[in-house]
mmCIF file of C-alpha atoms in Angstrom:
data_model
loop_
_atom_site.group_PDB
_atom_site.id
_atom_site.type_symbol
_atom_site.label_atom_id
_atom_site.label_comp_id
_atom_site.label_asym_id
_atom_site.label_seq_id
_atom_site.Cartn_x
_atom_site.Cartn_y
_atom_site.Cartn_z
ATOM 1 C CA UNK A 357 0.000 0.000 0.000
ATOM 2 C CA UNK A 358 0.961 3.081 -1.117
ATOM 3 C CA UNK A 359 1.207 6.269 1.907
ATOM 4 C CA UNK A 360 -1.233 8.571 0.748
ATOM 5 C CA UNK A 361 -1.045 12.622 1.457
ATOM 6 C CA UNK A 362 -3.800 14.407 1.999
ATOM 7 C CA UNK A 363 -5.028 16.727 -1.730
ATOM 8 C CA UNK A 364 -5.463 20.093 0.528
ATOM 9 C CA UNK A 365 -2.530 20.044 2.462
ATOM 10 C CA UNK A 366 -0.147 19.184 -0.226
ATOM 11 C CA UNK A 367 -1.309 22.245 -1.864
ATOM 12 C CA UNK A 368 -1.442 24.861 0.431
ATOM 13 C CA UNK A 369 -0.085 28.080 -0.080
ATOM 14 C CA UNK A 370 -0.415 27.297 -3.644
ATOM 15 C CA UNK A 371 -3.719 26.624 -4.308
ATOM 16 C CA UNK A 372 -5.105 26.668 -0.895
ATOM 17 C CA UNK A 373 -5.723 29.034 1.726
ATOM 18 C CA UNK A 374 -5.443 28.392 5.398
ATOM 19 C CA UNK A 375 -8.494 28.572 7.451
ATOM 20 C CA UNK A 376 -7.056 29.129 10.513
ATOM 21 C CA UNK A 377 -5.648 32.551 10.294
ATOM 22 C CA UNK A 378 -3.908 33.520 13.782
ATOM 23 C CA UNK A 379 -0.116 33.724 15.122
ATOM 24 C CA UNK A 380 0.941 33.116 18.640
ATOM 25 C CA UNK A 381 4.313 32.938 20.819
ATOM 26 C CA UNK A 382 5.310 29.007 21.227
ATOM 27 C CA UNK A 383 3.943 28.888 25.002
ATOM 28 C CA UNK A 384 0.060 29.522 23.759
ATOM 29 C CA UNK A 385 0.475 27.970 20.919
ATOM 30 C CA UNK A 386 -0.886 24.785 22.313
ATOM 31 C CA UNK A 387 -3.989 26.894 24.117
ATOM 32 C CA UNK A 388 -4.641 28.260 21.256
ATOM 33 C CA UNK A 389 -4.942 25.047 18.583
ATOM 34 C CA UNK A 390 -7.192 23.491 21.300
ATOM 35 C CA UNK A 391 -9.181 26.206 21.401
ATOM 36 C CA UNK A 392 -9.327 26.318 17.373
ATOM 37 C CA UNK A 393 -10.610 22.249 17.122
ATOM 38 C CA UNK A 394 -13.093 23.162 19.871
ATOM 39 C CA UNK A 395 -14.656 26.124 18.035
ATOM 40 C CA UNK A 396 -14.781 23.932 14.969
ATOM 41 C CA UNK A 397 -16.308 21.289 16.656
ATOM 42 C CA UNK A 398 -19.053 23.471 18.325
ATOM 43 C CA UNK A 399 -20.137 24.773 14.958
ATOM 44 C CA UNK A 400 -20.617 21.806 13.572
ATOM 45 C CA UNK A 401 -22.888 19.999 16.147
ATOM 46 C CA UNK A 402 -24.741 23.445 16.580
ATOM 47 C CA UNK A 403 -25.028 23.613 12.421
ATOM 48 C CA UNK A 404 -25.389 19.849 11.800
ATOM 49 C CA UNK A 405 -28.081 20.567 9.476
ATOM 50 C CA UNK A 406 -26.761 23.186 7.626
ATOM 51 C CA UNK A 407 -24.498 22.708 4.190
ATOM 52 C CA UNK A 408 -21.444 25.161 5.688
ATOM 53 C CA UNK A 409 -18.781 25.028 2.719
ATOM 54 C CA UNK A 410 -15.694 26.608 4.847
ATOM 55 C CA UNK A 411 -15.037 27.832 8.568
ATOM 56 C CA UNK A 412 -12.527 30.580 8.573
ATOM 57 C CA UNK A 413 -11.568 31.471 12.292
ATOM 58 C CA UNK A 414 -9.143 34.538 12.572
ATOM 59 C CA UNK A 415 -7.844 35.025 16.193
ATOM 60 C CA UNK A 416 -6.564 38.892 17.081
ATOM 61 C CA UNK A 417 -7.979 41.104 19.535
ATOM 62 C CA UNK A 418 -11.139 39.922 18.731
ATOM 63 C CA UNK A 419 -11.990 36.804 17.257
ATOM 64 C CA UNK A 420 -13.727 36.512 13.778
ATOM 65 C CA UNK A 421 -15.709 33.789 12.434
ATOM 66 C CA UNK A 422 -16.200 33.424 8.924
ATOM 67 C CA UNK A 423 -19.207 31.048 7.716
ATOM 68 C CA UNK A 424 -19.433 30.234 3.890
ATOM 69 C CA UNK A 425 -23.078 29.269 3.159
ATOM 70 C CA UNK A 426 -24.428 27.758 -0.291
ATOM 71 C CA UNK A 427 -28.131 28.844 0.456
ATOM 72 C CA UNK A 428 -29.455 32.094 1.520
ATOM 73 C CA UNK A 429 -32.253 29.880 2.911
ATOM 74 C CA UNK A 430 -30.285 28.261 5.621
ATOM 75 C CA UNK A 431 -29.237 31.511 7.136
ATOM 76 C CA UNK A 432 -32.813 31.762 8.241
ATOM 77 C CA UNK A 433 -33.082 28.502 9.861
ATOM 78 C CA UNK A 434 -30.084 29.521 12.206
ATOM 79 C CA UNK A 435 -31.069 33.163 12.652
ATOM 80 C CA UNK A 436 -32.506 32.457 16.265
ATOM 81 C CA UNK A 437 -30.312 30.303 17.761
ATOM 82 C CA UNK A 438 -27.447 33.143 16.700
ATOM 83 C CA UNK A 439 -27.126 34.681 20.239
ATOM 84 C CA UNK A 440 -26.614 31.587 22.131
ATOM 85 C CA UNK A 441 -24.282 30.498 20.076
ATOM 86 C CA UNK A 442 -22.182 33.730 19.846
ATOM 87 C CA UNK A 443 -22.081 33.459 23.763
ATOM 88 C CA UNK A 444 -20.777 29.579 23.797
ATOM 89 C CA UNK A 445 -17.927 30.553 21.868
ATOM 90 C CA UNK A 446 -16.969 33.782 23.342
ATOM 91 C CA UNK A 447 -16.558 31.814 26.806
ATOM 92 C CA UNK A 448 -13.620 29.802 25.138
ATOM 93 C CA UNK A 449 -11.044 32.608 24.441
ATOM 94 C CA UNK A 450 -12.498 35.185 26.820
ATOM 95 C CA UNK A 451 -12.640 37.320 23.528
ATOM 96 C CA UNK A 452 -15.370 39.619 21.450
ATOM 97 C CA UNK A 453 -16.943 37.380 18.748
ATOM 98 C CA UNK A 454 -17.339 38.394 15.564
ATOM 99 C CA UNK A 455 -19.745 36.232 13.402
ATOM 100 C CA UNK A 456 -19.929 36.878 9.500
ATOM 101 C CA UNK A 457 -21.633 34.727 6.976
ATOM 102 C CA UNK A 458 -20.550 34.691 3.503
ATOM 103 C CA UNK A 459 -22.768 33.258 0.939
ATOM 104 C CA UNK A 460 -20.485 31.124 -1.543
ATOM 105 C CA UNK A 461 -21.943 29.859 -4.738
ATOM 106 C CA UNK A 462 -19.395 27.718 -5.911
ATOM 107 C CA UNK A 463 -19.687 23.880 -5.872
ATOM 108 C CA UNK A 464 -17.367 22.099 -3.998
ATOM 109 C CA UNK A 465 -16.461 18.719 -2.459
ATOM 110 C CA UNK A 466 -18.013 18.967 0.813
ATOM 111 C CA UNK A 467 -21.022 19.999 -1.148
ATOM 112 C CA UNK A 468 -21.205 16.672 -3.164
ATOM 113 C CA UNK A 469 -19.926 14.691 0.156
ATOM 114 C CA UNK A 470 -23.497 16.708 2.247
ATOM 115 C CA UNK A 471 -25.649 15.443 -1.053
ATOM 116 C CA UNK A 472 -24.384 11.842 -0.674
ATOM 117 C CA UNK A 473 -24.473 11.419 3.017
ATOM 118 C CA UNK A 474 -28.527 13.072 2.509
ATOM 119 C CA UNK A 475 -29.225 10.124 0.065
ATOM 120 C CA UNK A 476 -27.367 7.658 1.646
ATOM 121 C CA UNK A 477 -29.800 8.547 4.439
ATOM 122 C CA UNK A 478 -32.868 8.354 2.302
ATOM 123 C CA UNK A 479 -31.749 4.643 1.633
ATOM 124 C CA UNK A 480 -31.282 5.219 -2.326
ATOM 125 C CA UNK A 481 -28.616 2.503 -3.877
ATOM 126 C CA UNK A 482 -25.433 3.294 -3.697
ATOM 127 C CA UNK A 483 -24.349 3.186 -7.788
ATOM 128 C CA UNK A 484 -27.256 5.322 -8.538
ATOM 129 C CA UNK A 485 -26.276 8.127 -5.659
ATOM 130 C CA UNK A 486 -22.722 7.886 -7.172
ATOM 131 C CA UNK A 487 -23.728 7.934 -10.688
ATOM 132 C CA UNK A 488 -26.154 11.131 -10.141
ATOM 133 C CA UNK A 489 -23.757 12.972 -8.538
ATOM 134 C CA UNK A 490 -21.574 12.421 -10.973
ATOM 135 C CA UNK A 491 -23.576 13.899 -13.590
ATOM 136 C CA UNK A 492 -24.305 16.474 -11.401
ATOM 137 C CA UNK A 493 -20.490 17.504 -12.093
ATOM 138 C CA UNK A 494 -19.442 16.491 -15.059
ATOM 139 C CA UNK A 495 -18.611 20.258 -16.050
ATOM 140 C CA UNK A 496 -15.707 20.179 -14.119
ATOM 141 C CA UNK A 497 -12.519 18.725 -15.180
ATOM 142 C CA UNK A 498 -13.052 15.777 -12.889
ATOM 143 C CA UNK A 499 -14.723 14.318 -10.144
ATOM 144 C CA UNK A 500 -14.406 11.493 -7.880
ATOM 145 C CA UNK A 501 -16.596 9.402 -5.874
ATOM 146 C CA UNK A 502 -15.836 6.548 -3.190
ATOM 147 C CA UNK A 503 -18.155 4.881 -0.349
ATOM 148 C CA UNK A 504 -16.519 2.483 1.788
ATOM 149 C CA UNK A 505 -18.504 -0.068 4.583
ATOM 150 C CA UNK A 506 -21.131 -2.167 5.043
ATOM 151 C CA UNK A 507 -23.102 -1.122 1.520
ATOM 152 C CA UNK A 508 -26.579 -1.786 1.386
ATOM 153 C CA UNK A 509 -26.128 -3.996 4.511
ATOM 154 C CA UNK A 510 -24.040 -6.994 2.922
ATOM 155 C CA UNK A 511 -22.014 -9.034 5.148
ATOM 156 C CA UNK A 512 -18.796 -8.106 4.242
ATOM 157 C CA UNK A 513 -17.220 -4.526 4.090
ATOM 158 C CA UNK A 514 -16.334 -3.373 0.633
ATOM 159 C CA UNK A 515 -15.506 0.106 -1.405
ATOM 160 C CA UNK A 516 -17.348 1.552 -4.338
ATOM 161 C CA UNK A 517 -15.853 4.213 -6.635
ATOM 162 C CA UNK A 518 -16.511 6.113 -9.623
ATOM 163 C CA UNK A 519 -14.527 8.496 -11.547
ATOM 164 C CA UNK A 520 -15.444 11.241 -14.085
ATOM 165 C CA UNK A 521 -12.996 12.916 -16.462
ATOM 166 C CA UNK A 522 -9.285 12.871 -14.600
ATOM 167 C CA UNK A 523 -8.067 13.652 -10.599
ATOM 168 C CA UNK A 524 -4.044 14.829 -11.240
ATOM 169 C CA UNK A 525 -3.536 14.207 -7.647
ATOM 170 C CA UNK A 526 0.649 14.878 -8.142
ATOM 171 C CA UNK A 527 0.341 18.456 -9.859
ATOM 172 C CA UNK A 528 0.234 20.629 -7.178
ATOM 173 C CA UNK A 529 -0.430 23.915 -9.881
ATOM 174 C CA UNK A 530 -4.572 22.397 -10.463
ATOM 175 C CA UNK A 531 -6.829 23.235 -8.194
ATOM 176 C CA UNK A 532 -7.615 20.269 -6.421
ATOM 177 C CA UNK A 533 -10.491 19.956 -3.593
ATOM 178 C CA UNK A 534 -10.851 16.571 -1.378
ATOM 179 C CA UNK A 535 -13.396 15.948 1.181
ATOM 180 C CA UNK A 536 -14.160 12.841 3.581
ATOM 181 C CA UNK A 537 -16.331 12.367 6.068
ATOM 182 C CA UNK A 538 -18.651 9.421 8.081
ATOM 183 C CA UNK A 539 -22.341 8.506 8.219
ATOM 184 C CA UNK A 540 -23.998 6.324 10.798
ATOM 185 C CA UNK A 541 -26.407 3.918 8.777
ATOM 186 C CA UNK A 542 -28.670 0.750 10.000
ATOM 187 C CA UNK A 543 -25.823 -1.462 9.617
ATOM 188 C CA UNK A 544 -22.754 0.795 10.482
ATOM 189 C CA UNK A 545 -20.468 3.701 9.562
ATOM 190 C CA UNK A 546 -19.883 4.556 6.233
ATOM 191 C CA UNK A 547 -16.867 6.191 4.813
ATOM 192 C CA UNK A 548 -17.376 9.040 2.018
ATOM 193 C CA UNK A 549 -14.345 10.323 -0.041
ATOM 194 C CA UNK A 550 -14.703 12.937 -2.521
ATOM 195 C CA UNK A 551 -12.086 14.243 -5.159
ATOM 196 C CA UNK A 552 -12.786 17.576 -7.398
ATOM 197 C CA UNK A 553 -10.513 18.890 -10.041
ATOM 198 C CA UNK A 554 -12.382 22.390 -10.823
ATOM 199 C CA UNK A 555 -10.942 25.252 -12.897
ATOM 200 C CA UNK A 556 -7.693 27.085 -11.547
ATOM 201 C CA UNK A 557 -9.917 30.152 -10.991
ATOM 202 C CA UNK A 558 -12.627 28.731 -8.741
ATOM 203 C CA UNK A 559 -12.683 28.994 -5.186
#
């Protein structure tokens, strides 16, 4: 088996940004990664239903949360539940909490992965889900699927894949997005991997 590198990280500063935007002397610097993953991981179970593309969190005198949001729709869902969740997070770093949401239009691979874990959910079969999303993006360059587990409920564990146009996974100069993430199911966890090769001008 081949040691495989992560798409994003081999590619940052190049074609990626950093989320995490904040510099610290080397004593805090533990405080303040802990304190990073924590924020992250509130948002998520607080926004569990909601499609969030990226989480930018930029830590200076204040600390500013950037939300990127496919739908204008969702932002209403949340709107209420806003001030208690503003207060949660400013009890973590003792700081003033600034909370933007930036609507971003732009497919990407945690996009597809939200789509597939929602029909996964809704019990579809697994070749179709894969095969509709893949349609779904065939005007990128490329785009590629993979579901790992117990699929459908069979017995035994297996992986499904499907690819559409190419993934150059060694050229660091494309713009390459990768996504994975779990689902609980009936029968187990599922595993969802999702490659993107979009145009170098798409964020």
């Amino acid at each position: 088996m081949g040691k495989k590198i992560n798409p994003i990280l081999f590619r940052l500063k190049k074609n990626t940004v950093y989320h995490s935007l904040w510099y610290t002397f080397k004593k805090n610097f533990c405080y303040y990664l802990k304190c990073d993953i924590l924020i992250r991981e509130i948002i998520r179970r607080n926004f569990l239903f909601i499609n969030l593309s990226y989480i930018d969190i930029i830590i200076s005198n204040k600390l500013t949360i950037n939300l990127y949001i496919n739908n204008v729709d969702q932002f209403n869902i949340i709107e209420n539940y806003l001030d208690v969740f503003v207060f949660q997070i400013s009890k973590i770093l003792k700081k003033n909490v600034i909370l933007n949401f930036v609507f971003n239009h732009v497919l990407n691979a945690k996009n597809i992965a939200y789509n597939v874990v929602n029909q996964i959910l809704n019990k579809n079969s697994i070749k179709k889900i894969i095969k509709e999303e893949l349609l779904k993006n065939r005007k990128n360059f490329g785009c590629k699927i993979q579901i790992s587990g117990r699929l459908e409920g069979v017995d035994i564990a297996r992986k499904e894949w499907s690819l559409i146009g190419r993934i150059p996974l060694h050229t660091i100069k494309y713009n390459l997005e990768y996504y994975q993430c779990e689902t609980l199911t009936q029968y187990g966890i599922l595993g969802i991997k999702i490659w993107l090769f979009k145009k170098n001008n798409e964020k």
